[in-house]
Short mmCIF file of C-alpha atoms in Angstrom, two decimals:
data_model
loop_
_atom_site.label_atom_id
_atom_site.label_comp_id
_atom_site.label_asym_id
_atom_site.label_seq_id
_atom_site.Cartn_x
_atom_site.Cartn_y
_atom_site.Cartn_z
CA ASP A 642 50.72 13.65 -35.40
CA ALA A 643 53.17 14.30 -38.40
CA GLY A 644 50.33 13.47 -40.55
CA VAL A 645 49.84 10.41 -43.19
CA ILE A 646 52.70 9.53 -44.10
CA GLN A 647 53.75 7.87 -47.83
CA SER A 648 56.72 6.71 -49.04
CA PRO A 649 58.19 6.57 -51.53
CA ARG A 650 57.45 10.34 -53.24
CA HIS A 651 58.77 9.46 -56.12
CA GLU A 652 59.22 6.49 -57.69
CA VAL A 653 60.50 5.55 -61.70
CA THR A 654 60.23 1.94 -62.57
CA GLU A 655 60.45 0.04 -65.99
CA MET A 656 57.50 -1.49 -67.16
CA GLY A 657 57.14 -5.18 -65.77
CA GLN A 658 58.62 -4.37 -62.83
CA GLU A 659 56.72 -5.09 -59.22
CA VAL A 660 55.86 -1.39 -57.32
CA THR A 661 54.95 -0.95 -53.70
CA LEU A 662 53.66 2.47 -52.73
CA ARG A 663 53.74 2.35 -48.40
CA CYS A 664 51.33 4.15 -46.45
CA LYS A 665 51.17 5.06 -42.76
CA PRO A 666 47.62 6.54 -41.32
CA ILE A 667 47.15 8.83 -39.01
CA SER A 668 47.13 7.21 -35.40
CA GLY A 669 43.35 6.44 -34.08
CA HIS A 670 41.80 6.62 -37.51
CA ASP A 671 39.62 3.86 -38.34
CA TYR A 672 39.78 4.77 -42.35
CA LEU A 673 42.15 4.14 -45.05
CA PHE A 674 41.63 5.06 -48.55
CA TRP A 675 43.69 4.89 -51.67
CA TYR A 676 43.53 7.42 -54.33
CA ARG A 677 45.00 7.39 -57.97
CA GLN A 678 45.17 10.87 -59.53
CA THR A 679 45.74 11.67 -63.62
CA MET A 680 44.78 14.55 -65.56
CA MET A 681 42.72 12.65 -67.72
CA ARG A 682 40.64 10.99 -64.94
CA GLY A 683 41.05 13.36 -61.92
CA LEU A 684 40.90 11.85 -58.61
CA GLU A 685 39.46 8.07 -58.35
CA LEU A 686 38.78 6.28 -55.45
CA LEU A 687 41.01 2.76 -55.62
CA ILE A 688 40.16 0.79 -52.40
CA TYR A 689 39.58 1.56 -48.86
CA PHE A 690 39.47 -0.36 -45.22
CA ASN A 691 37.87 0.04 -42.18
CA ASN A 692 39.10 -1.09 -39.19
CA ASN A 693 42.16 -3.10 -41.22
CA VAL A 694 39.49 -5.00 -43.32
CA PRO A 695 39.06 -3.63 -47.15
CA ILE A 696 35.40 -2.82 -48.11
CA ASP A 697 35.20 -1.51 -51.26
CA ASP A 698 37.56 -2.50 -53.89
CA SER A 699 35.32 -1.87 -56.62
CA GLY A 700 37.90 0.88 -57.87
CA MET A 701 40.57 -1.46 -58.68
CA PRO A 702 41.60 -1.00 -61.97
CA GLU A 703 42.54 -4.59 -62.63
CA ASP A 704 44.15 -7.86 -60.68
CA ARG A 705 47.56 -6.38 -61.36
CA PHE A 706 46.54 -4.14 -58.47
CA SER A 707 46.39 -5.13 -54.70
CA ALA A 708 46.25 -3.89 -51.12
CA LYS A 709 46.70 -4.69 -47.96
CA MET A 710 46.65 -3.22 -44.37
CA PRO A 711 48.06 -5.78 -42.12
CA ASN A 712 47.45 -3.55 -39.25
CA ALA A 713 46.35 -0.65 -38.49
CA SER A 714 49.30 1.50 -38.40
CA PHE A 715 50.55 0.13 -41.89
CA SER A 716 49.50 -0.05 -45.93
CA THR A 717 50.56 -1.08 -49.22
CA LEU A 718 49.16 -0.66 -52.64
CA LYS A 719 51.03 -3.12 -54.99
CA ILE A 720 51.33 -2.89 -58.78
CA GLN A 721 52.53 -6.15 -60.38
CA PRO A 722 53.46 -5.90 -63.27
CA SER A 723 53.58 -2.47 -64.02
CA GLU A 724 52.51 -0.38 -66.78
CA PRO A 725 52.91 2.87 -68.45
CA ARG A 726 49.28 3.69 -68.19
CA ASP A 727 49.68 3.17 -64.34
CA SER A 728 51.64 6.44 -64.10
CA ALA A 729 50.22 8.70 -62.17
CA VAL A 730 49.94 10.50 -58.23
CA TYR A 731 48.88 8.29 -55.79
CA PHE A 732 47.29 9.19 -52.42
CA CYS A 733 46.58 7.66 -48.97
CA ALA A 734 44.03 8.93 -47.30
CA SER A 735 42.67 8.39 -43.31
CA SER A 736 39.99 9.60 -41.59
CA GLN A 737 37.77 8.81 -38.85
CA THR A 738 33.71 9.49 -38.70
CA THR A 739 32.61 11.69 -35.39
CA GLY A 740 29.21 12.33 -34.81
CA GLY A 741 28.35 10.89 -38.33
CA PHE A 742 31.08 13.80 -40.05
CA THR A 743 33.99 12.53 -41.85
CA GLU A 744 37.31 14.71 -42.07
CA ALA A 745 39.49 12.77 -44.34
CA PHE A 746 43.36 13.91 -44.48
CA PHE A 747 45.79 12.76 -47.33
CA GLY A 748 49.45 12.19 -47.76
CA GLN A 749 51.75 13.92 -50.10
CA GLY A 750 51.46 11.34 -52.42
CA THR A 751 53.81 9.02 -54.55
CA ARG A 752 54.46 10.42 -57.80
CA LEU A 753 54.53 6.64 -60.17
CA THR A 754 56.14 6.89 -63.58
CA VAL A 755 56.34 3.69 -65.52
CA VAL A 756 58.82 3.64 -68.40
CA LEU B 905 24.71 9.99 -53.49
CA ALA B 906 23.89 13.19 -55.09
CA LYS B 907 26.22 14.56 -58.11
CA THR B 908 27.59 17.47 -57.91
CA THR B 909 28.32 20.02 -60.59
CA GLN B 910 30.72 22.99 -60.49
CA PRO B 911 32.70 25.02 -62.54
CA ILE B 912 35.59 24.18 -64.19
CA SER B 913 37.49 27.17 -63.59
CA MET B 914 37.59 30.35 -62.08
CA ASP B 915 40.02 33.81 -62.50
CA SER B 916 40.55 36.25 -59.75
CA TYR B 917 43.23 38.83 -58.82
CA GLU B 918 44.77 39.61 -55.35
CA GLY B 919 42.24 40.97 -52.87
CA GLN B 920 38.77 40.18 -54.15
CA GLU B 921 36.34 38.01 -52.85
CA VAL B 922 35.98 34.50 -54.77
CA ASN B 923 32.57 32.72 -54.72
CA ILE B 924 32.52 28.97 -56.36
CA THR B 925 29.12 27.96 -56.29
CA CYS B 926 28.19 23.93 -56.53
CA SER B 927 24.86 22.37 -57.42
CA HIS B 928 23.53 19.68 -56.02
CA ASN B 929 20.19 18.92 -57.06
CA ASN B 930 19.21 15.52 -55.48
CA ILE B 931 20.92 16.16 -51.68
CA ALA B 932 18.99 13.90 -49.39
CA THR B 933 18.29 14.75 -45.88
CA ASN B 934 21.00 13.09 -44.60
CA ASP B 935 23.43 14.49 -46.36
CA TYR B 936 25.75 17.07 -46.22
CA ILE B 937 28.77 19.33 -48.15
CA THR B 938 31.67 19.85 -47.81
CA TRP B 939 34.73 21.31 -49.52
CA TYR B 940 38.49 20.23 -50.26
CA GLN B 941 41.45 22.26 -51.68
CA GLN B 942 44.17 20.80 -53.21
CA PHE B 943 47.71 22.83 -54.36
CA PRO B 944 49.79 21.19 -56.78
CA SER B 945 51.63 18.69 -56.04
CA GLN B 946 49.76 18.31 -52.31
CA GLY B 947 47.08 16.48 -51.58
CA PRO B 948 43.92 17.20 -50.94
CA ARG B 949 42.90 19.71 -47.54
CA PHE B 950 39.57 19.52 -45.65
CA ILE B 951 38.40 23.56 -46.08
CA ILE B 952 34.69 23.45 -44.62
CA GLN B 953 31.62 21.44 -44.04
CA GLY B 954 27.92 22.50 -43.22
CA TYR B 955 24.37 20.91 -43.15
CA LYS B 956 22.42 24.34 -43.72
CA THR B 957 22.41 28.11 -43.53
CA LYS B 958 25.98 29.52 -42.51
CA VAL B 959 28.92 28.28 -41.70
CA THR B 960 32.23 30.46 -41.14
CA ASN B 961 35.88 29.22 -40.48
CA GLU B 962 39.28 31.24 -40.73
CA VAL B 963 39.51 29.79 -44.07
CA ALA B 964 36.20 30.16 -45.59
CA SER B 965 32.72 30.51 -45.67
CA LEU B 966 29.94 27.90 -46.83
CA PHE B 967 26.53 29.19 -47.76
CA ILE B 968 23.62 27.16 -48.06
CA PRO B 969 19.91 28.05 -48.84
CA ALA B 970 16.81 26.71 -47.61
CA ASP B 971 15.96 24.04 -50.27
CA ARG B 972 20.02 22.74 -49.56
CA LYS B 973 20.09 22.16 -53.87
CA SER B 974 23.25 24.29 -54.33
CA SER B 975 26.24 25.95 -52.06
CA THR B 976 28.50 28.44 -52.14
CA LEU B 977 32.10 28.39 -51.12
CA SER B 978 33.65 32.20 -49.93
CA LEU B 979 36.96 32.69 -49.95
CA PRO B 980 37.40 36.61 -48.64
CA ARG B 981 40.20 38.99 -50.20
CA VAL B 982 41.79 35.63 -51.85
CA SER B 983 45.83 35.22 -52.35
CA LEU B 984 47.97 34.15 -55.21
CA SER B 985 48.75 31.22 -52.72
CA ASP B 986 44.93 30.53 -53.03
CA THR B 987 45.74 29.19 -56.50
CA ALA B 988 44.03 25.71 -56.40
CA VAL B 989 41.53 23.43 -57.34
CA TYR B 990 38.65 23.74 -54.88
CA TYR B 991 36.19 20.36 -54.41
CA CYS B 992 32.83 20.21 -53.76
CA LEU B 993 31.40 16.86 -52.22
CA VAL B 994 28.30 15.40 -50.99
CA LEU B 995 28.49 13.13 -48.20
CA ARG B 996 26.17 11.02 -45.88
CA ARG B 997 26.08 11.02 -42.54
CA GLY B 998 27.65 8.26 -41.04
CA TYR B 999 29.77 7.15 -44.10
CA SER B 1000 33.21 7.65 -45.03
CA THR B 1001 33.69 7.06 -48.71
CA LEU B 1002 34.74 10.93 -50.48
CA THR B 1003 33.88 10.93 -54.05
CA PHE B 1004 35.75 13.32 -56.06
CA GLY B 1005 34.56 15.62 -59.29
CA LYS B 1006 36.38 17.78 -61.39
CA GLY B 1007 36.73 20.13 -59.18
CA THR B 1008 37.31 23.89 -59.75
CA MET B 1009 40.45 25.26 -60.79
CA LEU B 1010 40.93 28.77 -59.31
CA LEU B 1011 43.50 31.08 -60.74
CA VAL B 1012 44.53 34.32 -58.52
CA SER B 1013 46.86 36.65 -60.41
CA PRO B 1014 48.93 40.07 -59.23
#
């Protein structure tokens, strides 16, 4: 497996524009996570899915953020409208829990810059 | 889940052994300890996990005392490429959510 694949790797957009980040998890993994990382706040969990169903979105900063997982091999994180404070690296991760233990695999991240 | 406390940063030189200690005083019976490593411009990567005593793999060793209120990640003979942020996490068995703290920034110098 190629690991967790995120696209794009870099995104520069103007304030007010819609941004869509994409993620392909590892085949067979039943959990998918979206994280955001900034220098100030570190790694924050935004939302996670189990078997394509959103379980906890309490980390989503506001209504401008939305995430979907239409099938087991694809998820999107959308920001509409984008603001400069959304600039960060966004990571997608997938995992499966085996014997009660979890190992998560992260993608390379999408570096978002909103100007 | 138990809150974790680890040093903000550590410095070392190539060839030295590095030990990073994490405190988790409120760890529960069903909790285990896991460590992740993050290089600049990359996502975190799993290093090692354990419940008690000692665990060793090709990358590191993890020492967990009997009371499990702390754990120590040991990196033998570090190299420049071990410069990274190291995160200690306490996870509940059967639950999959990973919550990251600030981590420990390890800087290895020549």
